[in-house]
Tab-separated table of C-alpha atoms and ligand atoms in Angstrom:
chain	number	residue	atom	x	y	z
G	1	MET	CA	9.117	32.397	-11.013
G	2	GLY	CA	9.683	29.891	-7.848
G	3	SER	CA	9.963	32.314	-5.548
G	4	GLU	CA	8.657	31.903	-1.917
G	5	SER	CA	5.827	34.199	-2.094
G	6	GLU	CA	4.382	33.251	-4.864
G	7	SER	CA	1.027	31.455	-4.972
G	8	PRO	CA	1.223	27.641	-4.206
G	9	VAL	CA	1.306	25.003	-7.083
G	10	HIS	CA	-1.843	23.050	-7.136
G	11	ILE	CA	-1.479	19.636	-7.472
G	12	LEU	CA	-4.208	17.073	-8.308
G	13	LEU	CA	-4.172	14.063	-6.896
G	14	VAL	CA	-6.691	11.064	-8.243
G	15	SER	CA	-6.973	7.766	-6.470
G	16	TYR	CA	-8.252	4.739	-6.853
G	17	PRO	CA	-11.025	3.817	-4.312
G	18	ALA	CA	-9.316	1.089	-2.450
G	19	GLN	CA	-7.842	1.425	1.045
G	20	GLY	CA	-4.270	0.192	-0.020
G	21	HIS	CA	-4.114	2.829	-2.507
G	22	ILE	CA	-5.712	6.022	-0.786
G	23	ASN	CA	-3.236	5.515	2.009
G	24	PRO	CA	0.187	5.987	0.416
G	25	LEU	CA	-1.618	8.496	-2.417
G	26	LEU	CA	-3.218	10.897	0.932
G	27	ARG	CA	0.448	10.522	2.677
G	28	LEU	CA	1.894	11.847	-0.658
G	29	GLY	CA	-0.639	14.508	-0.279
G	30	LYS	CA	0.303	15.759	3.119
G	31	CYS	CA	4.039	15.826	2.278
G	32	LEU	CA	3.443	17.487	-0.570
G	33	ALA	CA	1.065	20.112	0.627
G	34	ALA	CA	3.221	20.252	3.975
G	35	LYS	CA	6.264	21.458	1.389
G	36	GLY	CA	3.835	24.595	0.031
G	37	SER	CA	1.585	22.697	-2.300
G	38	PHE	CA	-1.827	23.405	-2.611
G	39	VAL	CA	-3.247	19.328	-3.044
G	40	ILE	CA	-6.470	18.516	-4.138
G	41	PHE	CA	-6.827	14.987	-3.112
G	42	VAL	CA	-9.761	13.234	-5.534
G	43	THR	CA	-11.741	9.720	-5.191
G	44	THR	CA	-15.112	8.448	-5.898
G	45	GLU	CA	-18.000	9.531	-3.325
G	46	LYS	CA	-18.909	5.890	-2.011
G	47	ALA	CA	-15.192	5.943	-0.437
G	48	GLY	CA	-15.884	9.743	0.237
G	49	LYS	CA	-18.593	8.923	2.126
G	50	ASP	CA	-16.645	6.115	4.754
G	51	MET	CA	-13.689	8.217	4.899
G	52	ARG	CA	-15.771	11.254	6.112
G	53	SER	CA	-17.727	9.017	8.622
G	54	ALA	CA	-14.511	7.380	10.324
G	55	ASN	CA	-12.117	10.552	10.426
G	56	ASN	CA	-14.107	13.660	10.392
G	57	ILE	CA	-12.903	15.074	7.368
G	58	THR	CA	-14.638	17.831	4.910
G	59	ASP	CA	-14.779	17.765	1.548
G	60	LYS	CA	-14.372	21.050	-0.765
G	61	SER	CA	-12.668	22.876	2.370
G	62	ALA	CA	-8.933	23.879	2.020
G	63	THR	CA	-6.985	22.407	5.592
G	64	PRO	CA	-3.579	23.888	6.192
G	65	VAL	CA	-1.085	21.240	6.194
G	66	GLY	CA	2.281	22.886	7.051
G	67	ASP	CA	3.137	25.291	4.515
G	68	GLY	CA	0.389	24.741	2.333
G	69	PHE	CA	-3.289	22.963	1.687
G	70	LEU	CA	-5.024	20.071	1.257
G	71	MET	CA	-8.637	19.443	0.265
G	72	PHE	CA	-10.819	16.827	-0.634
G	73	GLU	CA	-13.159	16.439	-3.297
G	74	PHE	CA	-15.433	13.493	-4.336
G	75	PHE	CA	-17.199	12.370	-7.332
G	76	GLU	CA	-20.126	10.097	-7.894
G	77	ASP	CA	-19.062	6.778	-9.722
G	78	GLY	CA	-22.763	6.477	-11.266
G	79	LEU	CA	-23.299	3.149	-9.442
G	80	ALA	CA	-25.567	2.249	-6.931
G	81	ASP	CA	-24.522	0.585	-3.980
G	82	ASP	CA	-25.885	-3.021	-4.634
G	83	ASP	CA	-24.999	-2.767	-8.362
G	84	PRO	CA	-23.344	-5.883	-9.496
G	85	ALA	CA	-20.911	-4.155	-10.966
G	86	ARG	CA	-18.860	-3.401	-8.359
G	87	ALA	CA	-18.103	-7.000	-7.603
G	88	SER	CA	-16.439	-7.267	-10.892
G	89	LEU	CA	-13.422	-5.216	-11.219
G	90	SER	CA	-13.118	-4.854	-14.851
G	91	ASP	CA	-16.839	-3.647	-15.186
G	92	TYR	CA	-16.221	-1.404	-12.130
G	93	SER	CA	-12.698	-0.107	-13.696
G	94	ALA	CA	-14.221	0.521	-17.375
G	95	GLN	CA	-17.500	2.279	-15.300
G	96	LEU	CA	-14.757	4.417	-13.130
G	97	GLU	CA	-12.634	5.390	-16.402
G	98	LEU	CA	-16.049	6.520	-18.241
G	99	VAL	CA	-17.013	8.879	-15.173
G	100	GLY	CA	-13.676	9.646	-13.940
G	101	LYS	CA	-12.198	11.146	-17.044
G	102	GLN	CA	-15.283	13.392	-17.362
G	103	HIS	CA	-15.346	14.515	-13.874
G	104	VAL	CA	-11.119	15.157	-13.695
G	105	SER	CA	-11.201	16.832	-16.983
G	106	GLN	CA	-13.992	19.011	-15.392
G	107	MET	CA	-12.110	19.844	-12.992
G	108	ILE	CA	-8.934	20.572	-14.287
G	109	LYS	CA	-11.259	23.407	-16.667
G	110	ASN	CA	-12.415	24.827	-13.287
G	111	HIS	CA	-9.472	25.595	-11.813
G	112	ALA	CA	-7.944	26.895	-15.015
G	113	GLY	CA	-11.117	29.348	-15.296
G	114	SER	CA	-10.384	30.068	-11.840
G	115	ASN	CA	-7.250	31.164	-12.120
G	116	THR	CA	-5.656	28.323	-10.031
G	117	PRO	CA	-4.701	26.135	-12.601
G	118	ILE	CA	-3.505	22.426	-11.944
G	119	SER	CA	0.236	22.030	-12.461
G	120	CYS	CA	0.492	18.542	-12.073
G	121	VAL	CA	-1.631	15.286	-11.941
G	122	ILE	CA	-0.773	12.331	-10.098
G	123	ASN	CA	-2.678	8.921	-10.017
G	124	ASN	CA	-2.088	5.433	-8.180
G	125	PRO	CA	-2.421	2.624	-9.979
G	126	PHE	CA	-5.706	0.886	-11.556
G	127	LEU	CA	-6.566	4.359	-13.221
G	128	PRO	CA	-4.028	4.343	-16.054
G	129	TRP	CA	-6.455	6.495	-18.035
G	130	VAL	CA	-5.505	9.821	-15.823
G	131	CYS	CA	-2.649	10.559	-17.873
G	132	ASP	CA	-4.258	10.843	-20.900
G	133	VAL	CA	-6.753	13.479	-19.474
G	134	ALA	CA	-3.803	15.387	-18.183
G	135	ALA	CA	-2.321	15.043	-21.310
G	136	GLU	CA	-5.434	16.127	-23.186
G	137	HIS	CA	-5.021	19.790	-20.942
G	138	GLY	CA	-1.529	19.982	-21.212
G	139	ILE	CA	-0.773	19.286	-17.624
G	140	PRO	CA	2.504	17.160	-16.654
G	141	SER	CA	1.399	13.542	-14.774
G	142	ALA	CA	3.359	11.515	-12.586
G	143	LEU	CA	2.441	8.187	-11.336
G	144	MET	CA	2.676	7.209	-7.845
G	145	TRP	CA	3.511	3.591	-7.594
G	146	ILE	CA	2.244	2.039	-4.577
G	147	GLN	CA	4.083	-1.098	-4.736
G	148	SER	CA	7.898	-1.870	-3.875
G	149	SER	CA	10.803	-0.841	-6.324
G	150	ALA	CA	11.138	-4.740	-7.128
G	151	VAL	CA	8.086	-5.028	-7.814
G	152	PHE	CA	8.041	-2.647	-10.226
G	153	THR	CA	10.988	-4.011	-12.134
G	154	ALA	CA	9.096	-7.330	-12.186
G	155	TYR	CA	6.254	-5.324	-14.321
G	156	TYR	CA	8.487	-3.189	-16.423
G	157	ASN	CA	11.087	-6.307	-17.382
G	158	TYR	CA	7.847	-8.322	-17.908
G	159	PHE	CA	5.840	-5.480	-20.268
G	160	HIS	CA	9.286	-4.936	-22.233
G	161	LYS	CA	10.011	-8.462	-22.240
G	162	LEU	CA	13.386	-7.668	-20.733
G	163	VAL	CA	13.790	-11.049	-19.330
G	164	ARG	CA	12.577	-14.382	-19.425
G	165	PHE	CA	9.118	-14.793	-17.221
G	166	PRO	CA	6.822	-18.096	-16.858
G	167	SER	CA	4.639	-18.862	-19.103
G	168	ASP	CA	1.814	-21.835	-20.223
G	169	ALA	CA	4.891	-23.420	-22.018
G	170	GLU	CA	7.196	-22.670	-19.173
G	171	PRO	CA	4.998	-22.216	-16.100
G	172	TYR	CA	8.053	-22.710	-13.538
G	173	ILE	CA	10.727	-21.114	-14.497
G	174	ASP	CA	12.768	-18.320	-12.536
G	175	VAL	CA	13.087	-14.898	-13.414
G	176	GLN	CA	16.445	-12.913	-13.302
G	177	LEU	CA	16.271	-9.763	-12.047
G	178	PRO	CA	18.588	-7.030	-11.082
G	179	SER	CA	20.944	-8.907	-8.244
G	180	LEU	CA	18.415	-11.132	-7.870
G	181	VAL	CA	16.346	-14.683	-9.073
G	182	LEU	CA	12.667	-15.031	-8.567
G	183	LYS	CA	11.287	-18.515	-8.397
G	184	TYR	CA	8.355	-18.571	-10.528
G	185	ASN	CA	6.086	-18.383	-6.964
G	186	GLU	CA	7.979	-15.599	-5.961
G	187	ILE	CA	7.030	-13.249	-8.846
G	188	PRO	CA	4.239	-10.561	-8.226
G	189	ASP	CA	1.799	-13.525	-9.197
G	190	PHE	CA	-0.655	-11.764	-11.151
G	191	LEU	CA	2.230	-12.067	-14.055
G	192	HIS	CA	1.891	-15.982	-13.882
G	193	PRO	CA	0.057	-17.885	-16.045
G	194	PHE	CA	-1.667	-19.552	-13.637
G	195	SER	CA	-2.883	-16.566	-11.508
G	196	PRO	CA	-6.388	-16.916	-10.377
G	197	TYR	CA	-6.980	-13.167	-10.858
G	198	PRO	CA	-5.407	-12.708	-14.623
G	199	PHE	CA	-7.540	-9.224	-14.909
G	200	LEU	CA	-5.592	-7.591	-12.028
G	201	GLY	CA	-1.999	-7.951	-14.173
G	202	THR	CA	-3.817	-6.496	-17.266
G	203	LEU	CA	-4.939	-3.445	-15.188
G	204	ILE	CA	-1.421	-2.915	-13.893
G	205	LEU	CA	0.343	-3.691	-17.348
G	206	GLU	CA	-2.193	-0.838	-18.391
G	207	GLN	CA	-0.270	1.794	-16.532
G	208	PHE	CA	3.084	0.342	-18.274
G	209	LYS	CA	1.592	1.119	-21.515
G	210	ASN	CA	0.998	4.609	-20.846
G	211	LEU	CA	4.295	5.075	-18.800
G	212	SER	CA	6.167	7.015	-21.113
G	213	LYS	CA	2.924	9.711	-20.107
G	214	ALA	CA	3.990	10.394	-16.854
G	215	PHE	CA	7.499	12.836	-16.205
G	216	CYS	CA	7.882	10.809	-13.017
G	217	VAL	CA	7.188	7.217	-11.418
G	218	LEU	CA	7.136	8.431	-7.391
G	219	VAL	CA	7.247	4.884	-5.014
G	220	ASP	CA	6.607	4.673	-1.437
G	221	THR	CA	10.378	2.957	-0.318
G	222	TYR	CA	13.689	5.050	0.200
G	223	GLU	CA	17.134	4.436	-1.797
G	224	GLU	CA	18.850	2.688	1.350
G	225	LEU	CA	15.848	0.106	0.898
G	226	GLU	CA	15.876	-0.603	-2.438
G	227	ARG	CA	18.803	0.726	-4.213
G	228	ASP	CA	19.801	-1.992	-7.107
G	229	PHE	CA	16.348	-1.718	-8.696
G	230	ILE	CA	15.596	1.989	-7.967
G	231	ASP	CA	18.809	2.355	-9.784
G	232	HIS	CA	18.080	-0.578	-12.415
G	233	VAL	CA	14.669	1.341	-13.087
G	234	SER	CA	16.141	4.463	-13.289
G	235	LYS	CA	18.265	3.924	-16.445
G	236	PHE	CA	14.217	3.777	-18.408
G	237	VAL	CA	12.340	6.405	-16.194
G	238	LEU	CA	12.484	8.760	-13.706
G	239	MET	CA	11.804	7.277	-10.484
G	240	ARG	CA	11.640	8.846	-6.867
G	241	PRO	CA	11.629	7.057	-3.996
G	242	VAL	CA	9.864	9.614	-1.445
G	243	GLY	CA	8.896	6.893	1.606
G	244	PRO	CA	8.395	6.222	3.939
G	245	LEU	CA	5.454	8.883	3.330
G	246	PHE	CA	3.585	8.312	6.452
G	247	LYS	CA	6.901	8.946	8.313
G	248	ASN	CA	7.331	12.503	7.198
G	249	GLN	CA	7.793	14.877	10.236
G	250	LYS	CA	6.544	18.073	9.144
G	251	ALA	CA	3.324	16.663	7.207
G	252	THR	CA	2.417	14.125	10.009
G	253	ALA	CA	2.819	17.152	12.529
G	254	THR	CA	0.314	19.092	10.755
G	255	SER	CA	-2.005	16.606	9.957
G	256	ASN	CA	-1.843	13.435	11.867
G	257	ASN	CA	-5.611	13.696	12.026
G	258	ILE	CA	-5.955	13.784	8.103
G	259	ARG	CA	-6.637	9.775	7.403
G	260	GLY	CA	-8.238	7.909	4.897
G	261	ASP	CA	-9.430	4.986	7.000
G	262	PHE	CA	-12.766	3.434	5.636
G	263	VAL	CA	-13.403	2.373	9.381
G	264	LYS	CA	-13.355	3.772	12.521
G	265	SER	CA	-10.598	2.329	14.314
G	266	ASP	CA	-11.342	0.259	17.601
G	267	ASP	CA	-9.786	1.308	20.854
G	268	CYS	CA	-6.173	-0.814	21.076
G	269	ILE	CA	-3.809	1.493	22.255
G	270	GLU	CA	-5.251	1.335	25.943
G	271	TRP	CA	-4.805	-2.640	25.683
G	272	LEU	CA	-1.728	-2.322	24.746
G	273	ASN	CA	-0.481	-0.011	27.339
G	274	SER	CA	-1.281	-2.753	29.747
G	275	ARG	CA	0.813	-5.812	28.106
G	276	SER	CA	4.537	-6.120	28.788
G	277	PRO	CA	6.974	-4.853	26.799
G	278	ALA	CA	7.562	-6.569	23.067
G	279	SER	CA	5.008	-9.413	24.287
G	280	VAL	CA	2.288	-8.899	21.580
G	281	VAL	CA	1.553	-10.235	18.017
G	282	TYR	CA	-0.039	-8.241	16.179
G	283	ILE	CA	-1.782	-9.789	13.256
G	284	SER	CA	-3.305	-8.420	10.406
G	285	PHE	CA	-4.483	-8.824	6.349
G	286	GLY	CA	-5.119	-5.561	5.408
G	287	SER	CA	-8.270	-4.446	3.867
G	288	ILE	CA	-9.347	-7.049	1.328
G	289	VAL	CA	-7.556	-10.320	2.000
G	290	HIS	CA	-9.974	-12.826	3.185
G	291	LEU	CA	-8.501	-16.159	4.642
G	292	PRO	CA	-10.306	-19.374	4.387
G	293	GLN	CA	-12.165	-20.175	7.695
G	294	GLU	CA	-9.927	-23.721	7.796
G	295	GLN	CA	-7.085	-21.048	8.043
G	296	VAL	CA	-8.340	-19.155	10.604
G	297	ASP	CA	-9.015	-22.255	12.640
G	298	GLU	CA	-5.385	-22.831	12.555
G	299	ILE	CA	-3.921	-19.552	13.282
G	300	ALA	CA	-6.711	-19.532	16.234
G	301	TYR	CA	-5.372	-22.923	17.453
G	302	GLY	CA	-1.817	-21.946	16.872
G	303	LEU	CA	-2.415	-18.763	19.260
G	304	LEU	CA	-3.950	-21.135	22.046
G	305	SER	CA	-1.305	-23.262	22.283
G	306	SER	CA	1.727	-20.987	21.895
G	307	LYS	CA	0.093	-18.755	24.450
G	308	VAL	CA	1.281	-16.046	22.954
G	309	SER	CA	-0.595	-12.402	23.931
G	310	PHE	CA	-2.103	-11.226	20.563
G	311	LEU	CA	-4.024	-8.405	18.962
G	312	TRP	CA	-5.465	-9.781	15.948
G	313	VAL	CA	-7.555	-7.564	13.270
G	314	LEU	CA	-10.546	-9.825	12.027
G	315	LYS	CA	-12.676	-7.671	9.814
G	316	PRO	CA	-15.904	-8.200	8.435
G	317	PRO	CA	-15.516	-9.433	4.892
G	318	LEU	CA	-15.957	-6.752	2.098
G	319	LYS	CA	-19.407	-6.412	1.000
G	320	ASP	CA	-19.136	-6.862	-2.701
G	321	MET	CA	-16.986	-10.298	-2.209
G	322	GLY	CA	-20.055	-12.540	-0.883
G	323	ARG	CA	-18.122	-14.314	1.853
G	324	ALA	CA	-19.217	-15.399	5.091
G	325	PRO	CA	-17.617	-13.513	8.225
G	326	HIS	CA	-15.175	-15.745	9.910
G	327	VAL	CA	-15.827	-17.422	13.171
G	328	LEU	CA	-13.312	-18.488	15.984
G	329	PRO	CA	-13.170	-21.870	17.693
G	330	ASP	CA	-15.384	-22.647	20.591
G	331	GLY	CA	-14.279	-21.299	23.825
G	332	PHE	CA	-11.393	-19.320	22.090
G	333	PHE	CA	-12.438	-15.797	23.421
G	334	GLU	CA	-12.920	-17.391	26.895
G	335	GLU	CA	-9.374	-18.946	26.764
G	336	THR	CA	-7.576	-15.856	25.606
G	337	SER	CA	-9.054	-13.705	27.635
G	338	GLY	CA	-6.598	-10.969	28.998
G	339	LYS	CA	-3.994	-12.176	26.719
G	340	GLY	CA	-5.378	-11.546	23.333
G	341	LYS	CA	-7.571	-8.865	21.860
G	342	VAL	CA	-9.783	-9.387	18.647
G	343	VAL	CA	-11.086	-6.244	16.688
G	344	GLN	CA	-12.480	-5.226	13.224
G	345	TRP	CA	-9.893	-2.482	12.576
G	346	SER	CA	-6.920	-0.915	14.365
G	347	PRO	CA	-5.210	2.516	14.064
G	348	GLN	CA	-2.278	0.128	12.459
G	349	GLU	CA	0.460	3.063	12.576
G	350	GLU	CA	-0.053	2.974	16.220
G	351	VAL	CA	-0.129	-0.225	16.993
G	352	LEU	CA	3.229	-0.703	15.167
G	353	ALA	CA	4.845	1.924	16.841
G	354	HIS	CA	3.664	0.988	20.495
G	355	PRO	CA	6.364	-1.227	22.437
G	356	SER	CA	4.440	-3.968	23.342
G	357	VAL	CA	4.585	-5.341	20.261
G	358	ALA	CA	6.638	-8.032	19.551
G	359	CYS	CA	6.137	-8.888	15.725
G	360	PHE	CA	3.501	-8.828	13.033
G	361	LEU	CA	1.900	-11.596	11.306
G	362	THR	CA	1.312	-9.970	8.145
G	363	HIS	CA	-0.285	-10.210	4.659
G	364	CYS	CA	2.824	-8.095	3.352
G	365	GLY	CA	0.790	-5.729	1.579
G	366	TRP	CA	3.150	-2.670	0.983
G	367	ASN	CA	2.018	-0.660	3.079
G	368	SER	CA	1.887	-2.722	5.686
G	369	SER	CA	5.402	-3.940	5.161
G	370	MET	CA	6.556	-0.367	5.000
G	371	GLU	CA	4.654	0.670	7.911
G	372	ALA	CA	6.582	-2.244	9.976
G	373	LEU	CA	10.029	-1.765	8.376
G	374	THR	CA	9.844	1.754	9.459
G	375	LEU	CA	9.028	1.179	12.906
G	376	GLY	CA	11.487	-1.740	13.636
G	377	VAL	CA	8.547	-4.715	13.566
G	378	PRO	CA	9.910	-8.096	12.302
G	379	MET	CA	7.055	-9.802	10.288
G	380	LEU	CA	5.864	-13.281	10.189
G	381	THR	CA	4.938	-13.323	6.329
G	382	PHE	CA	1.294	-14.924	5.266
G	383	PRO	CA	1.160	-13.070	1.584
G	384	ALA	CA	-2.029	-14.162	-0.266
G	385	TRP	CA	-1.523	-12.621	-3.872
G	386	GLY	CA	0.197	-9.848	-6.288
G	387	ASP	CA	3.019	-8.435	-4.613
G	388	GLN	CA	2.685	-9.599	-1.358
G	389	VAL	CA	4.189	-13.164	-2.571
G	390	THR	CA	7.348	-10.828	-3.538
G	391	ASN	CA	7.277	-8.408	-0.761
G	392	ALA	CA	7.303	-11.651	1.959
G	393	LYS	CA	10.191	-13.168	0.048
G	394	PHE	CA	12.265	-9.375	0.637
G	395	LEU	CA	11.155	-9.295	3.945
G	396	VAL	CA	12.441	-12.910	4.786
G	397	ASP	CA	15.552	-13.340	2.650
G	398	VAL	CA	16.735	-9.695	1.791
G	399	PHE	CA	15.616	-7.464	4.350
G	400	GLY	CA	16.192	-9.894	6.720
G	401	VAL	CA	13.012	-8.878	9.227
G	402	GLY	CA	10.739	-11.700	8.500
G	403	ILE	CA	10.279	-15.490	8.865
G	404	ARG	CA	8.095	-17.537	6.400
G	405	LEU	CA	4.701	-18.686	7.541
G	406	GLY	CA	2.295	-18.970	4.770
G	407	TYR	CA	2.185	-19.329	0.630
G	408	SER	CA	-0.109	-17.560	-1.836
G	409	GLN	CA	-3.105	-18.568	-2.357
G	410	ALA	CA	-2.699	-19.842	-5.539
G	411	GLU	CA	-0.789	-22.929	-3.985
G	412	ASN	CA	-3.564	-24.019	-2.006
G	413	LYS	CA	-1.938	-25.148	1.139
G	414	VAL	CA	-3.028	-24.424	4.380
G	415	VAL	CA	-0.618	-23.824	7.338
G	416	ASN	CA	-1.485	-26.006	10.369
G	417	ARG	CA	-1.386	-24.764	13.879
G	418	ASP	CA	1.702	-26.732	14.946
G	419	GLU	CA	3.212	-24.444	12.142
G	420	VAL	CA	1.579	-21.624	13.372
G	421	LYS	CA	2.638	-22.364	16.771
G	422	LYS	CA	6.411	-22.872	15.639
G	423	CYS	CA	6.745	-19.936	14.234
G	424	LEU	CA	5.159	-17.495	16.474
G	425	LEU	CA	7.388	-18.760	19.020
G	426	GLU	CA	10.379	-18.414	16.876
G	427	ALA	CA	9.498	-14.440	16.365
G	428	THR	CA	8.887	-13.896	19.491
G	429	VAL	CA	11.784	-15.132	21.808
G	430	GLY	CA	14.937	-16.680	21.206
G	431	PRO	CA	18.076	-15.902	18.958
G	432	LYS	CA	16.403	-15.762	15.755
G	433	ALA	CA	13.770	-13.219	16.710
G	434	GLU	CA	16.672	-11.079	18.337
G	435	GLU	CA	18.147	-11.342	15.192
G	436	LEU	CA	15.216	-10.058	12.906
G	437	LYS	CA	14.838	-7.121	15.787
G	438	GLN	CA	18.677	-6.041	15.319
G	439	ASN	CA	17.824	-6.047	11.487
G	440	ALA	CA	14.479	-4.319	11.926
G	441	LEU	CA	16.141	-1.752	13.589
G	442	LYS	CA	18.789	-1.083	11.110
G	443	TRP	CA	15.966	-0.447	8.648
G	444	LYS	CA	14.039	1.785	10.932
G	445	LYS	CA	17.074	4.151	11.400
G	446	ALA	CA	17.730	4.084	7.448
G	447	ALA	CA	13.815	4.726	7.192
G	448	GLU	CA	13.647	7.624	9.922
G	449	ALA	CA	17.302	9.369	8.160
G	450	ALA	CA	15.365	9.505	4.670
G	451	VAL	CA	12.330	11.274	5.721
G	452	ALA	CA	14.713	13.532	8.123
G	453	VAL	CA	15.063	17.129	6.372
G	454	GLY	CA	17.910	16.381	3.920
G	455	GLY	CA	17.413	13.142	3.276
G	456	SER	CA	17.180	11.103	0.540
G	457	SER	CA	13.015	10.718	0.268
G	458	ASP	CA	13.212	14.390	1.249
G	459	ARG	CA	15.307	15.463	-1.354
G	460	HIS	CA	13.227	13.656	-3.909
G	461	LEU	CA	10.308	15.383	-2.692
G	462	ASP	CA	11.464	19.158	-2.835
G	463	GLU	CA	13.178	18.119	-6.645
G	464	PHE	CA	10.010	16.473	-7.618
G	465	ILE	CA	7.971	19.781	-6.631
G	466	ALA	CA	10.845	21.932	-8.340
G	467	ASP	CA	10.479	19.894	-11.292
G	468	ILE	CA	6.597	20.823	-11.449
G	469	LYS	CA	7.492	24.667	-10.895
G	470	LYS	CA	10.210	23.981	-13.612
G	471	ARG	CA	7.719	22.742	-16.201
G	472	ASP	CA	5.097	25.383	-15.108
G	473	ALA	CA	7.817	28.136	-15.949
G	474	VAL	CA	8.462	26.795	-19.177
G	475	LYS	CA	4.424	27.438	-19.837
G	476	PHE	CA	4.218	30.661	-19.596
O	1	LIG	N1	-4.612	-0.922	8.327
O	1	LIG	C1	-5.260	0.001	8.811
O	1	LIG	N2	-5.763	-0.745	10.286
O	1	LIG	C2	-6.075	-1.948	9.820
O	1	LIG	C3	-5.872	-2.714	8.828
O	1	LIG	C4	-4.777	-1.991	7.660
O	1	LIG	O1	-5.080	0.796	9.232
O	1	LIG	O2	-6.278	-2.913	11.258
O	1	LIG	C5	-4.074	0.387	6.802
O	1	LIG	C6	-2.651	-0.759	6.880
O	1	LIG	O3	-2.043	0.643	7.941
O	1	LIG	C7	-2.148	0.108	5.308
O	1	LIG	C8	-3.258	-0.282	4.538
O	1	LIG	O4	-4.444	-0.605	5.324
O	1	LIG	O5	-1.705	1.206	4.997
O	1	LIG	C9	-3.280	-1.707	3.936
O	1	LIG	O6	-2.772	-1.517	3.052
O	1	LIG	P1	-1.545	-2.844	2.303
O	1	LIG	O7	-0.955	-2.448	1.336
O	1	LIG	O8	-0.934	-3.194	3.661
O	1	LIG	O9	-2.869	-3.597	2.197
O	1	LIG	P2	-4.149	-3.566	0.924
O	1	LIG	O10	-5.128	-3.833	2.220
O	1	LIG	O11	-3.651	-2.826	0.139
O	1	LIG	O12	-4.061	-5.399	0.939
């Protein structure tokens, strides 16, 4: 067992159908395939439809990636496009569990029957039932945690009551994590008693209830960035930092065209090519956050008065959210013509890698944070909820690559145009901008080293695949 000439291990990846979940799991899939595995990436047909039309991918046919293969498979979630259950995360999650369990179980049976048995199943959060299905079939499972190790540590400590967290009785207490204290408004805010989205906290904690069923937790981070937290968690679970996944060279070289975007990107690169080096502020709030219109107005006026060049992703609200599309102030396009560009979706990795980009005004989703850290781009932090508020704290106070601009939506504050202007200028010109850039370049270098052949993340990926093969060997 374990020789190079053997047939590849088959690994089943099951993703929650959201952009911020699909991107890191698909990136992991490409890395595992590049190293010789046969990876089957599964999510819902509704997501698959968008992915196919935006990215020119096909399902049920294996595409070579590096030394292995990647194949997509999509399953019906059993709901009409306009079913009201789609707007309720709790109803949708229950439905997904119902149909997803059957589908994943059947897939595992089909593979066993056709002599290509699944050796490992990996899921991302919001699908805590996947490891139960794997266990029923006697197959090892792993969790692809899609937030930071620090945030994992917070949830782990909360779930096991290892440290005190804010409660109804004491909502404003600090939380002592290894090597750092988080204020009540710096913890992942789904864990706070005042969270407007308590169900999300519950859903994430369901995964922690089932954690002992997964033999490993993979994280899109790297040792050099989050060593204290990885060491802390490793006392309790096998955590493997394998990021930045999007930067893995072998996977990128052979599968850069395999992407999971739901929306076709607008052309931004040609426009960026026309701008001076380090002059453009890139603005994006990820795939879900929809700012209040009043806040969009203040950002727009801040951009106008700062006169900085910008590329702004202002996407329409998600259909199920029932929100109105944003409008920009009268005359905004005329006044910023030539200096600014507004798009609905960008090829973000390429944008952040572009030499014209000076900084990133971001909602601090972990994927966006990891992309910017890896590409050496300083950030203006504008979190909305959940782990974003904790990521903002780390980007500013721990990693030294950010300036705090916005607050969690739970704080109900609007950042005014003067503050926006001040921070835009601070992050683009002058000594603070230079300090942030130097720190960002340090993390970029460390990230590149982690994913290089023999680097910390590359070794963790190899060891993870070796673990799967060892478990396979024991079965026979
Ligand atoms: N993204 C993109 N183009 C955009 C905006 C976002 O490709 O215009 C990608 C981004 O690169 C990241 C993902 O969408 O990989 C968003 O994930 P993140 O965790 O940052 O935020 P979420 O959307 O989950 O809130």
